[in-house]
XYZ file of C-alpha atoms in Angstrom:
382
model
C -42.470 10.915 43.823
C -38.593 10.434 42.246
C -37.112 8.591 45.442
C -39.883 6.330 44.496
C -38.960 5.995 41.041
C -35.066 6.002 41.951
C -35.732 2.939 43.874
C -38.047 1.425 41.459
C -35.267 2.001 38.245
C -32.670 0.201 40.914
C -34.376 -2.761 41.594
C -35.844 -2.869 37.724
C -32.453 -2.329 36.947
C -30.494 -4.925 39.030
C -33.443 -7.474 37.868
C -32.265 -6.934 34.275
C -28.812 -7.254 34.565
C -28.642 -10.282 35.758
C -29.374 -12.106 32.281
C -25.802 -13.822 31.387
C -25.640 -12.942 27.236
C -23.488 -14.313 24.006
C -21.195 -11.428 22.837
C -19.810 -11.542 19.263
C -19.638 -9.433 16.053
C -22.957 -7.196 14.891
C -24.190 -8.260 12.139
C -24.123 -6.353 8.366
C -20.196 -5.529 9.312
C -18.511 -3.802 6.414
C -15.090 -5.712 5.557
C -13.505 -2.674 6.340
C -14.755 -1.641 10.462
C -11.313 -1.468 12.097
C -13.213 -1.485 15.473
C -16.949 -1.815 16.554
C -18.083 -2.649 20.755
C -19.142 -6.863 21.273
C -23.105 -6.623 20.267
C -25.421 -8.914 23.084
C -26.945 -11.835 21.191
C -30.324 -11.313 22.306
C -29.823 -7.484 20.930
C -28.531 -8.730 17.403
C -30.445 -11.040 16.980
C -33.797 -10.617 18.876
C -33.916 -13.830 20.009
C -32.949 -12.949 23.831
C -34.849 -12.446 26.923
C -32.855 -10.307 28.216
C -33.689 -6.865 26.480
C -33.903 -5.039 29.442
C -30.052 -4.938 30.782
C -27.490 -1.917 30.839
C -26.252 -1.054 28.315
C -22.376 -0.384 29.818
C -22.544 -3.303 32.220
C -21.486 -6.738 31.585
C -22.878 -9.581 33.682
C -20.611 -12.128 35.165
C -20.665 -15.445 33.239
C -21.594 -13.926 29.765
C -19.768 -15.303 27.110
C -17.446 -13.111 24.292
C -16.446 -14.973 21.270
C -13.863 -14.045 19.820
C -13.042 -14.531 15.773
C -10.574 -14.909 13.769
C -9.036 -12.003 12.833
C -10.216 -9.979 15.355
C -8.444 -9.237 18.865
C -10.576 -8.076 21.738
C -10.259 -5.449 23.911
C -11.941 -4.615 27.661
C -12.338 -1.487 29.268
C -13.682 -0.592 32.613
C -14.746 3.167 33.151
C -12.898 4.618 30.437
C -9.756 2.561 31.198
C -8.368 -0.089 29.121
C -8.057 -3.000 31.829
C -7.424 -5.667 29.338
C -6.740 -7.130 25.557
C -7.470 -10.986 24.115
C -5.391 -11.570 20.575
C -5.928 -15.377 20.624
C -9.618 -16.422 18.405
C -12.341 -18.791 20.853
C -14.551 -18.195 23.643
C -13.975 -15.924 27.252
C -16.858 -16.151 30.241
C -17.172 -12.168 31.589
C -16.053 -12.027 35.278
C -15.381 -9.130 37.226
C -15.443 -7.639 40.457
C -17.647 -4.606 39.984
C -20.611 -5.002 42.343
C -22.411 -4.461 39.101
C -21.487 -7.243 37.107
C -22.724 -9.803 40.445
C -25.305 -12.239 38.897
C -26.946 -14.513 40.621
C -26.707 -16.851 37.634
C -23.034 -16.775 38.086
C -22.893 -17.647 41.713
C -22.256 -14.033 43.282
C -24.590 -14.938 46.069
C -28.051 -12.582 46.665
C -27.222 -10.470 49.346
C -24.265 -8.802 47.174
C -26.248 -9.244 44.021
C -29.716 -7.491 45.080
C -29.281 -5.507 48.464
C -25.521 -4.109 47.596
C -26.489 -3.540 43.524
C -29.562 -1.939 44.308
C -27.915 0.919 47.126
C -25.615 1.481 44.762
C -27.447 2.069 41.583
C -29.743 4.342 44.020
C -27.378 6.512 44.698
C -26.699 7.271 41.125
C -31.046 7.530 40.360
C -31.258 4.188 39.033
C -28.861 3.818 37.211
C -25.394 1.649 37.479
C -22.401 3.617 38.858
C -20.212 2.093 36.091
C -19.212 1.562 32.733
C -17.740 -1.254 30.999
C -17.465 -1.905 27.474
C -15.566 -4.731 25.142
C -14.572 -3.821 21.440
C -13.961 -6.644 18.362
C -10.412 -4.603 16.915
C -9.446 -6.045 13.729
C -5.915 -7.530 13.118
C -6.395 -8.008 9.513
C -5.212 -5.909 6.866
C -8.032 -3.623 6.579
C -8.812 -2.890 2.461
C -9.291 0.068 0.246
C -7.905 2.739 1.159
C -7.352 5.273 -1.023
C -4.883 7.359 -1.691
C -4.072 10.274 -4.926
C -3.089 13.614 -6.150
C -5.249 16.063 -8.055
C -2.060 18.182 -9.095
C 1.842 16.714 -9.845
C 3.988 15.757 -7.306
C 8.025 15.975 -7.540
C 10.637 14.020 -6.260
C 14.376 13.870 -7.067
C 15.240 10.465 -9.517
C 18.459 8.862 -9.268
C 18.263 6.840 -12.647
C 17.079 9.458 -14.483
C 19.407 11.863 -12.509
C 16.826 14.793 -12.388
C 13.847 16.314 -10.539
C 10.462 14.254 -12.514
C 6.886 15.062 -11.678
C 4.054 12.841 -11.898
C 0.616 13.232 -10.918
C -0.409 9.566 -9.096
C -3.541 7.708 -7.488
C -3.944 4.086 -5.648
C -4.972 1.967 -2.580
C -2.794 0.625 0.509
C -4.070 -2.317 3.046
C -3.764 -0.258 6.504
C -2.719 -3.180 9.951
C -3.143 -2.079 13.514
C -0.454 -3.659 14.636
C -0.698 -2.306 18.189
C -4.209 -2.399 19.004
C -4.065 -0.466 22.732
C -1.670 2.151 20.734
C -4.701 3.081 18.391
C -7.016 3.198 20.714
C -5.358 5.630 23.396
C -3.826 8.218 20.706
C -5.791 7.912 17.475
C -9.618 7.048 17.607
C -12.484 9.648 19.030
C -13.751 8.784 22.022
C -17.670 9.371 19.892
C -16.370 6.289 18.541
C -16.022 4.202 21.719
C -19.874 3.792 22.331
C -22.423 0.905 21.237
C -23.052 1.204 17.730
C -20.619 2.840 16.615
C -18.259 1.349 13.889
C -14.454 3.133 13.278
C -14.191 2.860 10.001
C -10.742 4.343 7.462
C -13.117 4.231 4.293
C -16.055 6.398 5.413
C -16.068 9.471 4.576
C -17.405 11.087 7.268
C -14.060 9.672 10.029
C -12.316 13.123 9.929
C -9.665 10.974 12.067
C -9.425 8.660 8.721
C -9.628 12.177 6.376
C -6.684 12.859 8.417
C -4.689 9.758 7.069
C -5.646 10.344 3.725
C -4.273 13.907 3.859
C -0.832 12.084 5.687
C -0.437 9.411 2.822
C -0.819 12.292 0.053
C 1.501 14.270 1.946
C 4.262 11.704 2.143
C 4.301 10.548 -2.081
C 6.762 12.318 -2.856
C 9.199 11.196 -0.233
C 7.794 7.791 -1.029
C 8.818 8.345 -5.199
C 12.149 9.463 -3.848
C 12.919 6.274 -1.143
C 11.989 3.982 -3.967
C 13.591 5.601 -7.127
C 17.037 5.904 -5.458
C 17.551 2.734 -3.361
C 20.426 1.041 -5.528
C 18.155 -2.863 -4.626
C 14.508 -1.792 -6.651
C 17.208 -0.964 -10.017
C 16.418 2.898 -9.190
C 13.968 2.510 -12.020
C 10.553 4.059 -11.838
C 8.593 1.893 -14.068
C 8.734 -0.376 -11.941
C 6.641 0.570 -9.047
C 3.635 -0.744 -10.402
C 4.775 -3.899 -10.680
C 6.349 -3.928 -7.156
C 3.683 -3.154 -4.115
C 5.552 -4.663 -1.042
C 8.607 -3.089 -2.182
C 7.139 0.676 -3.470
C 4.543 0.059 0.061
C 7.260 0.036 2.300
C 8.732 2.856 0.833
C 5.363 4.470 1.346
C 5.683 3.161 4.883
C 8.637 4.679 5.514
C 8.359 8.084 4.676
C 4.993 8.059 7.064
C 6.875 6.814 9.316
C 9.292 9.586 9.385
C 7.546 12.251 8.773
C 3.928 11.133 11.001
C 5.412 8.254 13.146
C 2.069 6.011 12.186
C 3.213 2.963 13.886
C 5.172 4.696 16.668
C 2.377 6.893 17.697
C -0.309 5.427 16.578
C -0.225 1.232 15.654
C -1.062 1.691 12.142
C 1.145 0.976 9.481
C 0.903 0.324 5.450
C 1.564 -3.148 4.431
C 0.649 -3.444 0.672
C -0.276 -0.638 -2.404
C -1.492 -0.916 -5.762
C -1.081 2.399 -7.874
C -3.157 2.333 -10.653
C -2.104 4.580 -12.454
C 1.013 7.442 -12.836
C 0.939 10.291 -15.408
C 4.314 11.804 -15.993
C 4.655 15.463 -16.513
C 5.703 16.460 -20.059
C 9.596 16.728 -19.205
C 9.718 12.879 -17.554
C 7.988 11.799 -20.533
C 10.117 12.932 -22.482
C 13.424 11.746 -20.570
C 11.810 8.261 -20.397
C 11.417 7.949 -24.336
C 14.640 8.854 -24.434
C 15.838 6.292 -22.079
C 13.599 3.933 -23.483
C 15.745 4.408 -26.897
C 19.023 3.492 -25.136
C 17.890 0.523 -24.030
C 16.704 -0.281 -26.624
C 20.106 0.633 -28.567
C 22.759 -0.668 -26.006
C 24.930 -4.209 -26.269
C 24.359 -6.172 -29.176
C 21.031 -4.709 -30.882
C 22.383 -1.313 -30.146
C 25.226 -2.523 -32.642
C 23.636 -4.527 -34.822
C 21.145 -1.216 -35.275
C 24.074 0.574 -36.485
C 26.023 -2.005 -38.895
C 22.428 -1.643 -40.503
C 22.479 2.175 -40.657
C 25.842 2.221 -41.651
C 25.486 0.123 -44.640
C 22.574 1.323 -45.542
C 24.090 5.437 -45.399
C 26.996 3.870 -47.713
C 25.162 2.171 -50.289
C 23.037 5.576 -50.698
C 25.692 7.356 -51.096
C 27.685 4.935 -54.045
C 24.043 5.669 -55.061
C 24.371 9.070 -55.961
C 28.153 9.970 -54.916
C 30.549 7.701 -57.003
C 33.763 6.532 -54.568
C 33.705 9.880 -52.980
C 30.534 9.487 -51.446
C 31.957 6.458 -50.110
C 34.807 8.018 -48.791
C 32.551 10.480 -46.840
C 31.062 8.260 -45.127
C 34.326 5.766 -44.427
C 35.398 9.683 -43.288
C 32.505 10.673 -41.106
C 32.866 6.792 -39.764
C 35.584 7.758 -38.847
C 34.965 10.941 -36.583
C 31.753 9.322 -35.160
C 33.810 6.574 -34.171
C 31.605 3.393 -36.147
C 34.936 1.399 -36.581
C 35.052 0.961 -32.890
C 31.333 -1.098 -32.719
C 31.455 -4.470 -32.313
C 31.637 -6.446 -35.310
C 31.128 -9.820 -36.582
C 33.798 -12.542 -36.742
C 34.933 -13.135 -40.805
C 37.790 -14.755 -42.446
C 41.065 -13.168 -42.672
C 41.726 -10.881 -45.308
C 43.472 -11.638 -48.311
C 47.173 -9.990 -49.160
C 47.141 -6.788 -50.449
C 48.998 -8.580 -53.191
C 46.754 -11.059 -54.869
C 45.705 -9.702 -57.751
C 42.394 -12.455 -57.702
C 41.717 -10.708 -54.626
C 42.177 -7.158 -56.211
C 40.272 -8.279 -59.678
C 37.131 -9.780 -57.021
C 37.512 -6.722 -55.339
C 37.451 -4.018 -58.324
C 34.565 -6.788 -59.944
C 32.599 -6.142 -56.634
C 32.815 -2.299 -57.249
C 31.690 -2.390 -60.573
C 28.656 -4.218 -59.564
C 28.114 -1.635 -56.992
C 28.755 1.592 -59.198
C 31.072 2.468 -57.918
C 33.424 2.229 -60.555
C 33.126 2.718 -64.383
C 33.996 -0.284 -67.077
C 36.575 1.918 -68.548
C 37.730 2.050 -63.902
C 37.667 -2.068 -63.737
C 39.412 -2.080 -67.149
C 42.050 -0.025 -65.917
C 42.568 -1.718 -62.289
C 42.432 -5.380 -64.132
C 45.783 -4.562 -66.831
C 47.059 -3.343 -64.030
C 46.595 -5.967 -61.571
C 47.533 -8.812 -64.928
C 51.177 -6.128 -65.347
C 49.532 -6.127 -68.688
């Protein structure tokens, strides 16, 4: 009985595998899908007549359409046999006896008799396994990273160690599909109906990538903030998605060899938030104050502060207070501030200048009326 079933299965399988089919991308595919099997249109849309063909055999003459942004990976008995990176329609041709079809002009004897005999040896099943997989060549979005506790790195601009909690996303690209499939994709995804998705929480391989990215964040921050071409500014990271992506990709490659071992690369990043620790926040405040008081703006601020101090001293301490301010200004180096251009001071022995100066001091309350009268008599030689 088993022999009869094997013969019937062998002949029925040969007949079912004679139909050509049309292979394309499966319906309802997520935008983050990285690798998935090509689906025969008869199964994908339910309109074809080839419903009894073998799932692991592609009939000669079948057409496979490669969309823009995808590559086609062909496999025979578990080995990669070809890769196509150009979009378009391709016809499947194989020397494997199980792929032969009378509709493809492969002959009647070799197709029916030889195929049936070969399948009879395997209990009615084809003794080969053929598969076609699409690999995304686009940027794959929504790959997330984040830290639950502070990470620390040496910052060249602040000249000390800084720390922060951060989270964000990055786009990933498969730069070497063959290397990616050979060295990284688990065998469980190399079968019909399975989709390899980096954002799938149940994908253990994708979870490993997440952990490696988190482990590379501190070196990536260090590479970015200590790069002279970036101005050594930690605050530029959130504005420079490409620049930080290069630093993160370099850190990941240095630590985990994504590109050379797995055919993967980080293209862009988007840092959603950076929460600095208390010490770093204080350092950044100090740097902001220093920036605000640098250059001509700093001179203007300090000059206004000194003028206010002189006025306050004059109101409270008279000439003695004014003298104290002058001494303090000399000690602090305020005299070295850049001053706006002023007309040349009048000659020291000019009695008019002396009287004008004395009058200003009298108006400011720095001297009394008696002091002013004395200075007036002296200047006029009375």
